[in-house]
Amino acid sequence: MRRRISWLVVVTTSTVVVSFVIPLCLLVRNLAQERAMAAADQEARSVAIVLAGLQGSPEDLAGVVESIDARATPRTSVVLQDGTVLGSQQDLANDPDVRLAATRNESFTRRDASGGVVLIPIGVQNEDGEVGTAVIRSAVSPAELNQGVRAAWLSIIGLGAALLVLALAVAFSFGRRISDPLREVAEVAHQLRAGDLHARANVRGSAETRELAQALNGLAD
């Protein structure tokens, strides 16, 4: 009986724990990714605000972009209309996301296995006074996108395992409280069968066990 009660509690508790642990782990991952994408979006918009009111040579723009890019984790670059790339990331002139943002003149984000990207097109005036469309690209790597997720998952899984062990300990103790009085009643029955008519059961345990012990004692009397 003790083993059956323990298995029943383990199965029930593990079902409840898993039903909470899995959604909680997914929620933690989504929150971490949203936080990283929000940081990238904030940096991209900071560059957009600065460049919107800035006029100068590509060298001056590059200095501004690099100074803003150095403040946070996302890597931010600006792709000018002529294909010049300003910032830490290079070889972005033919990037499909950059071309799509420049063609549609719309901001958008992308998040996949390769990381997260925020793209914001903006009008920038060059040295000749002409206004062209530049694309601000702020990106985070997969490691940055999931920063802190593994540690949080380990903590959540560890807490779930601790709850399962605690439930098993409680089930084992509860099973002993039920099975030990029954074993005592069974032992008294064996003594009576062997001829020891002075043997009496200790009336304790659950209501059903006490009733069984009283009935056995009445039979012995």
mmCIF file of C-alpha atoms in Angstrom:
data_model
loop_
_atom_site.group_PDB
_atom_site.id
_atom_site.type_symbol
_atom_site.label_atom_id
_atom_site.label_comp_id
_atom_site.label_asym_id
_atom_site.label_seq_id
_atom_site.Cartn_x
_atom_site.Cartn_y
_atom_site.Cartn_z
ATOM 1 C CA MET A 1 0.000 0.000 0.000
ATOM 2 C CA ARG A 2 2.801 2.397 0.892
ATOM 3 C CA ARG A 3 4.391 1.920 -2.530
ATOM 4 C CA ARG A 4 1.096 2.420 -4.347
ATOM 5 C CA ILE A 5 0.401 5.637 -2.457
ATOM 6 C CA SER A 6 3.913 6.886 -3.226
ATOM 7 C CA TRP A 7 3.559 6.118 -6.935
ATOM 8 C CA LEU A 8 0.147 7.768 -7.025
ATOM 9 C CA VAL A 9 1.501 10.948 -5.440
ATOM 10 C CA VAL A 10 4.571 10.952 -7.723
ATOM 11 C CA VAL A 11 2.455 10.632 -10.862
ATOM 12 C CA THR A 12 -0.017 13.285 -9.726
ATOM 13 C CA THR A 13 2.637 15.740 -8.541
ATOM 14 C CA SER A 14 4.838 15.278 -11.597
ATOM 15 C CA THR A 15 1.863 15.974 -13.860
ATOM 16 C CA VAL A 16 1.095 19.201 -12.002
ATOM 17 C CA VAL A 17 4.764 20.259 -11.880
ATOM 18 C CA VAL A 18 5.333 19.610 -15.586
ATOM 19 C CA SER A 19 2.159 21.482 -16.504
ATOM 20 C CA PHE A 20 3.579 24.544 -14.741
ATOM 21 C CA VAL A 21 7.296 24.153 -15.504
ATOM 22 C CA ILE A 22 7.008 23.945 -19.299
ATOM 23 C CA PRO A 23 4.829 27.065 -19.762
ATOM 24 C CA LEU A 24 6.968 28.947 -17.239
ATOM 25 C CA CYS A 25 10.165 28.044 -19.115
ATOM 26 C CA LEU A 26 8.615 29.197 -22.392
ATOM 27 C CA LEU A 27 7.476 32.427 -20.746
ATOM 28 C CA VAL A 28 10.973 33.110 -19.399
ATOM 29 C CA ARG A 29 12.493 32.548 -22.834
ATOM 30 C CA ASN A 30 9.972 34.854 -24.511
ATOM 31 C CA LEU A 31 10.562 37.566 -21.910
ATOM 32 C CA ALA A 32 14.332 37.346 -22.386
ATOM 33 C CA GLN A 33 14.002 37.579 -26.153
ATOM 34 C CA GLU A 34 11.572 40.471 -25.914
ATOM 35 C CA ARG A 35 13.988 42.267 -23.597
ATOM 36 C CA ALA A 36 16.879 41.813 -26.037
ATOM 37 C CA MET A 37 14.750 42.947 -28.985
ATOM 38 C CA ALA A 38 13.547 45.969 -27.006
ATOM 39 C CA ALA A 39 17.177 46.947 -26.327
ATOM 40 C CA ALA A 40 17.999 46.622 -30.036
ATOM 41 C CA ASP A 41 14.927 48.650 -30.992
ATOM 42 C CA GLN A 42 15.791 51.359 -28.485
ATOM 43 C CA GLU A 43 19.347 51.668 -29.800
ATOM 44 C CA ALA A 44 18.170 51.741 -33.414
ATOM 45 C CA ARG A 45 15.688 54.494 -32.606
ATOM 46 C CA SER A 46 18.365 56.437 -30.737
ATOM 47 C CA VAL A 47 20.547 56.363 -33.852
ATOM 48 C CA ALA A 48 17.545 57.369 -35.979
ATOM 49 C CA ILE A 49 16.792 60.376 -33.769
ATOM 50 C CA VAL A 50 20.396 61.563 -33.902
ATOM 51 C CA LEU A 51 20.797 61.055 -37.641
ATOM 52 C CA ALA A 52 17.451 62.710 -38.437
ATOM 53 C CA GLY A 53 18.766 66.091 -37.378
ATOM 54 C CA LEU A 54 22.418 65.570 -38.316
ATOM 55 C CA GLN A 55 24.089 66.800 -41.470
ATOM 56 C CA GLY A 56 27.643 65.922 -42.305
ATOM 57 C CA SER A 57 30.071 63.676 -44.073
ATOM 58 C CA PRO A 58 29.980 59.883 -43.823
ATOM 59 C CA GLU A 59 32.996 60.105 -41.529
ATOM 60 C CA ASP A 60 31.086 62.299 -39.090
ATOM 61 C CA LEU A 61 28.060 60.027 -39.269
ATOM 62 C CA ALA A 62 30.270 57.003 -38.690
ATOM 63 C CA GLY A 63 31.651 58.555 -35.516
ATOM 64 C CA VAL A 64 28.177 59.200 -34.196
ATOM 65 C CA VAL A 65 27.021 55.664 -34.996
ATOM 66 C CA GLU A 66 30.083 54.097 -33.400
ATOM 67 C CA SER A 67 29.693 56.170 -30.218
ATOM 68 C CA ILE A 68 26.063 55.116 -29.828
ATOM 69 C CA ASP A 69 26.831 51.502 -30.745
ATOM 70 C CA ALA A 70 29.498 51.294 -28.033
ATOM 71 C CA ARG A 71 26.986 51.991 -25.261
ATOM 72 C CA ALA A 72 24.939 48.788 -25.436
ATOM 73 C CA THR A 73 25.075 45.132 -26.418
ATOM 74 C CA PRO A 74 23.171 45.299 -29.762
ATOM 75 C CA ARG A 75 25.426 45.817 -32.781
ATOM 76 C CA THR A 76 24.119 48.749 -34.784
ATOM 77 C CA SER A 77 25.080 49.887 -38.264
ATOM 78 C CA VAL A 78 23.708 52.343 -40.814
ATOM 79 C CA VAL A 79 23.549 51.517 -44.515
ATOM 80 C CA LEU A 80 23.454 54.682 -46.617
ATOM 81 C CA GLN A 81 21.705 54.964 -49.966
ATOM 82 C CA ASP A 82 24.984 54.559 -51.885
ATOM 83 C CA GLY A 83 25.790 51.316 -50.052
ATOM 84 C CA THR A 84 28.228 52.789 -47.541
ATOM 85 C CA VAL A 85 28.073 50.965 -44.222
ATOM 86 C CA LEU A 86 28.642 52.881 -41.006
ATOM 87 C CA GLY A 87 29.175 50.995 -37.765
ATOM 88 C CA SER A 88 30.572 47.726 -36.503
ATOM 89 C CA GLN A 89 28.825 45.463 -39.018
ATOM 90 C CA GLN A 90 30.066 45.364 -42.570
ATOM 91 C CA ASP A 91 28.937 43.704 -45.821
ATOM 92 C CA LEU A 92 25.354 44.828 -45.292
ATOM 93 C CA ALA A 93 24.820 46.641 -48.574
ATOM 94 C CA ASN A 94 23.349 43.497 -50.166
ATOM 95 C CA ASP A 95 21.597 42.237 -47.067
ATOM 96 C CA PRO A 96 18.041 41.208 -48.079
ATOM 97 C CA ASP A 97 16.505 42.661 -44.911
ATOM 98 C CA VAL A 98 18.223 46.005 -45.487
ATOM 99 C CA ARG A 99 17.081 46.129 -49.110
ATOM 100 C CA LEU A 100 13.545 45.191 -48.085
ATOM 101 C CA ALA A 101 13.419 47.962 -45.469
ATOM 102 C CA ALA A 102 14.788 50.508 -47.964
ATOM 103 C CA THR A 103 12.385 49.419 -50.714
ATOM 104 C CA ARG A 104 9.258 49.411 -48.570
ATOM 105 C CA ASN A 105 10.425 52.330 -46.429
ATOM 106 C CA GLU A 106 8.956 50.516 -43.430
ATOM 107 C CA SER A 107 10.431 49.464 -40.110
ATOM 108 C CA PHE A 108 10.240 45.805 -39.149
ATOM 109 C CA THR A 109 11.867 43.215 -36.910
ATOM 110 C CA ARG A 110 12.994 39.659 -37.530
ATOM 111 C CA ARG A 111 13.754 36.976 -34.966
ATOM 112 C CA ASP A 112 14.941 33.456 -35.792
ATOM 113 C CA ALA A 113 17.678 30.946 -34.995
ATOM 114 C CA SER A 114 20.369 33.348 -36.222
ATOM 115 C CA GLY A 115 19.341 36.056 -33.739
ATOM 116 C CA GLY A 116 17.175 39.154 -33.794
ATOM 117 C CA VAL A 117 17.292 42.166 -36.112
ATOM 118 C CA VAL A 118 15.589 45.568 -35.982
ATOM 119 C CA LEU A 119 15.567 47.664 -39.175
ATOM 120 C CA ILE A 120 14.461 51.284 -39.389
ATOM 121 C CA PRO A 121 14.653 53.319 -42.642
ATOM 122 C CA ILE A 122 15.257 57.046 -42.291
ATOM 123 C CA GLY A 123 15.969 59.991 -44.556
ATOM 124 C CA VAL A 124 19.553 61.260 -44.297
ATOM 125 C CA GLN A 125 20.970 64.345 -45.998
ATOM 126 C CA ASN A 126 24.415 63.982 -47.569
ATOM 127 C CA GLU A 127 27.145 66.581 -48.115
ATOM 128 C CA ASP A 128 25.523 67.770 -51.354
ATOM 129 C CA GLY A 129 22.234 68.473 -49.633
ATOM 130 C CA GLU A 130 20.476 65.522 -51.211
ATOM 131 C CA VAL A 131 18.217 63.415 -49.018
ATOM 132 C CA GLY A 132 18.432 59.662 -49.375
ATOM 133 C CA THR A 133 17.064 56.685 -47.500
ATOM 134 C CA ALA A 134 19.416 55.095 -45.008
ATOM 135 C CA VAL A 135 18.608 51.923 -43.123
ATOM 136 C CA ILE A 136 19.528 51.508 -39.470
ATOM 137 C CA ARG A 137 20.151 47.886 -38.557
ATOM 138 C CA SER A 138 20.496 46.782 -34.944
ATOM 139 C CA ALA A 139 21.136 43.094 -34.321
ATOM 140 C CA VAL A 140 21.526 40.733 -31.376
ATOM 141 C CA SER A 141 23.117 37.281 -31.516
ATOM 142 C CA PRO A 142 21.334 34.089 -30.398
ATOM 143 C CA ALA A 143 23.411 34.116 -27.202
ATOM 144 C CA GLU A 144 22.347 37.692 -26.460
ATOM 145 C CA LEU A 145 18.772 36.890 -27.417
ATOM 146 C CA ASN A 146 18.621 34.071 -24.850
ATOM 147 C CA GLN A 147 20.855 35.601 -22.198
ATOM 148 C CA GLY A 148 19.973 34.290 -18.755
ATOM 149 C CA VAL A 149 17.446 31.770 -20.084
ATOM 150 C CA ARG A 150 19.513 28.671 -19.270
ATOM 151 C CA ALA A 151 20.118 29.747 -15.673
ATOM 152 C CA ALA A 152 16.435 30.534 -15.226
ATOM 153 C CA TRP A 153 15.455 27.183 -16.713
ATOM 154 C CA LEU A 154 17.814 25.340 -14.365
ATOM 155 C CA SER A 155 16.338 27.190 -11.387
ATOM 156 C CA ILE A 156 12.780 26.400 -12.451
ATOM 157 C CA ILE A 157 13.544 22.734 -13.145
ATOM 158 C CA GLY A 158 15.427 22.476 -9.846
ATOM 159 C CA LEU A 159 12.468 23.950 -7.989
ATOM 160 C CA GLY A 160 10.135 21.487 -9.718
ATOM 161 C CA ALA A 161 12.403 18.570 -8.774
ATOM 162 C CA ALA A 162 12.537 19.795 -5.161
ATOM 163 C CA LEU A 163 8.744 19.953 -5.033
ATOM 164 C CA LEU A 164 8.564 16.423 -6.440
ATOM 165 C CA VAL A 165 10.991 15.108 -3.803
ATOM 166 C CA LEU A 166 9.048 16.906 -1.070
ATOM 167 C CA ALA A 167 5.791 15.412 -2.311
ATOM 168 C CA LEU A 168 7.383 11.949 -2.352
ATOM 169 C CA ALA A 169 8.590 12.376 1.234
ATOM 170 C CA VAL A 170 5.132 13.486 2.357
ATOM 171 C CA ALA A 171 3.542 10.556 0.509
ATOM 172 C CA PHE A 172 5.954 8.108 2.131
ATOM 173 C CA SER A 173 5.175 9.487 5.598
ATOM 174 C CA PHE A 174 1.449 9.448 4.906
ATOM 175 C CA GLY A 175 1.680 5.895 3.610
ATOM 176 C CA ARG A 176 3.409 4.791 6.801
ATOM 177 C CA ARG A 177 0.669 6.350 8.910
ATOM 178 C CA ILE A 178 -1.882 4.275 7.008
ATOM 179 C CA SER A 179 0.007 1.002 6.552
ATOM 180 C CA ASP A 180 1.657 0.610 9.990
ATOM 181 C CA PRO A 181 -1.648 0.349 11.957
ATOM 182 C CA LEU A 182 -2.934 -2.153 9.386
ATOM 183 C CA ARG A 183 0.219 -4.227 9.775
ATOM 184 C CA GLU A 184 -0.284 -4.221 13.559
ATOM 185 C CA VAL A 185 -3.863 -5.427 13.162
ATOM 186 C CA ALA A 186 -2.692 -8.171 10.797
ATOM 187 C CA GLU A 187 0.008 -9.191 13.301
ATOM 188 C CA VAL A 188 -2.575 -9.484 16.090
ATOM 189 C CA ALA A 189 -4.773 -11.610 13.820
ATOM 190 C CA HIS A 190 -1.848 -13.962 13.225
ATOM 191 C CA GLN A 191 -1.238 -14.196 16.984
ATOM 192 C CA LEU A 192 -4.876 -15.071 17.605
ATOM 193 C CA ARG A 193 -4.747 -17.696 14.889
ATOM 194 C CA ALA A 194 -1.673 -19.198 16.579
ATOM 195 C CA GLY A 195 -3.605 -19.549 19.843
ATOM 196 C CA ASP A 196 -2.577 -16.417 21.738
ATOM 197 C CA LEU A 197 -6.049 -15.364 22.878
ATOM 198 C CA HIS A 198 -4.672 -12.503 25.011
ATOM 199 C CA ALA A 199 -3.408 -10.611 21.957
ATOM 200 C CA ARG A 200 -5.246 -7.363 21.287
ATOM 201 C CA ALA A 201 -4.896 -4.786 18.532
ATOM 202 C CA ASN A 202 -3.907 -1.203 19.278
ATOM 203 C CA VAL A 203 -6.806 0.998 18.215
ATOM 204 C CA ARG A 204 -5.178 3.791 16.211
ATOM 205 C CA GLY A 205 -4.873 5.105 12.694
ATOM 206 C CA SER A 206 -7.652 6.059 10.321
ATOM 207 C CA ALA A 207 -11.334 5.605 11.158
ATOM 208 C CA GLU A 208 -11.531 2.450 9.074
ATOM 209 C CA THR A 209 -8.395 1.005 10.716
ATOM 210 C CA ARG A 210 -9.716 1.769 14.217
ATOM 211 C CA GLU A 211 -13.011 0.102 13.364
ATOM 212 C CA LEU A 212 -11.152 -2.954 12.084
ATOM 213 C CA ALA A 213 -9.041 -3.133 15.268
ATOM 214 C CA GLN A 214 -12.119 -2.837 17.483
ATOM 215 C CA ALA A 215 -13.860 -5.574 15.518
ATOM 216 C CA LEU A 216 -10.831 -7.853 15.865
ATOM 217 C CA ASN A 217 -10.621 -7.167 19.604
ATOM 218 C CA GLY A 218 -14.336 -7.913 19.956
ATOM 219 C CA LEU A 219 -13.835 -11.200 18.109
ATOM 220 C CA ALA A 220 -10.926 -12.062 20.415
ATOM 221 C CA ASP A 221 -13.045 -11.331 23.483
#
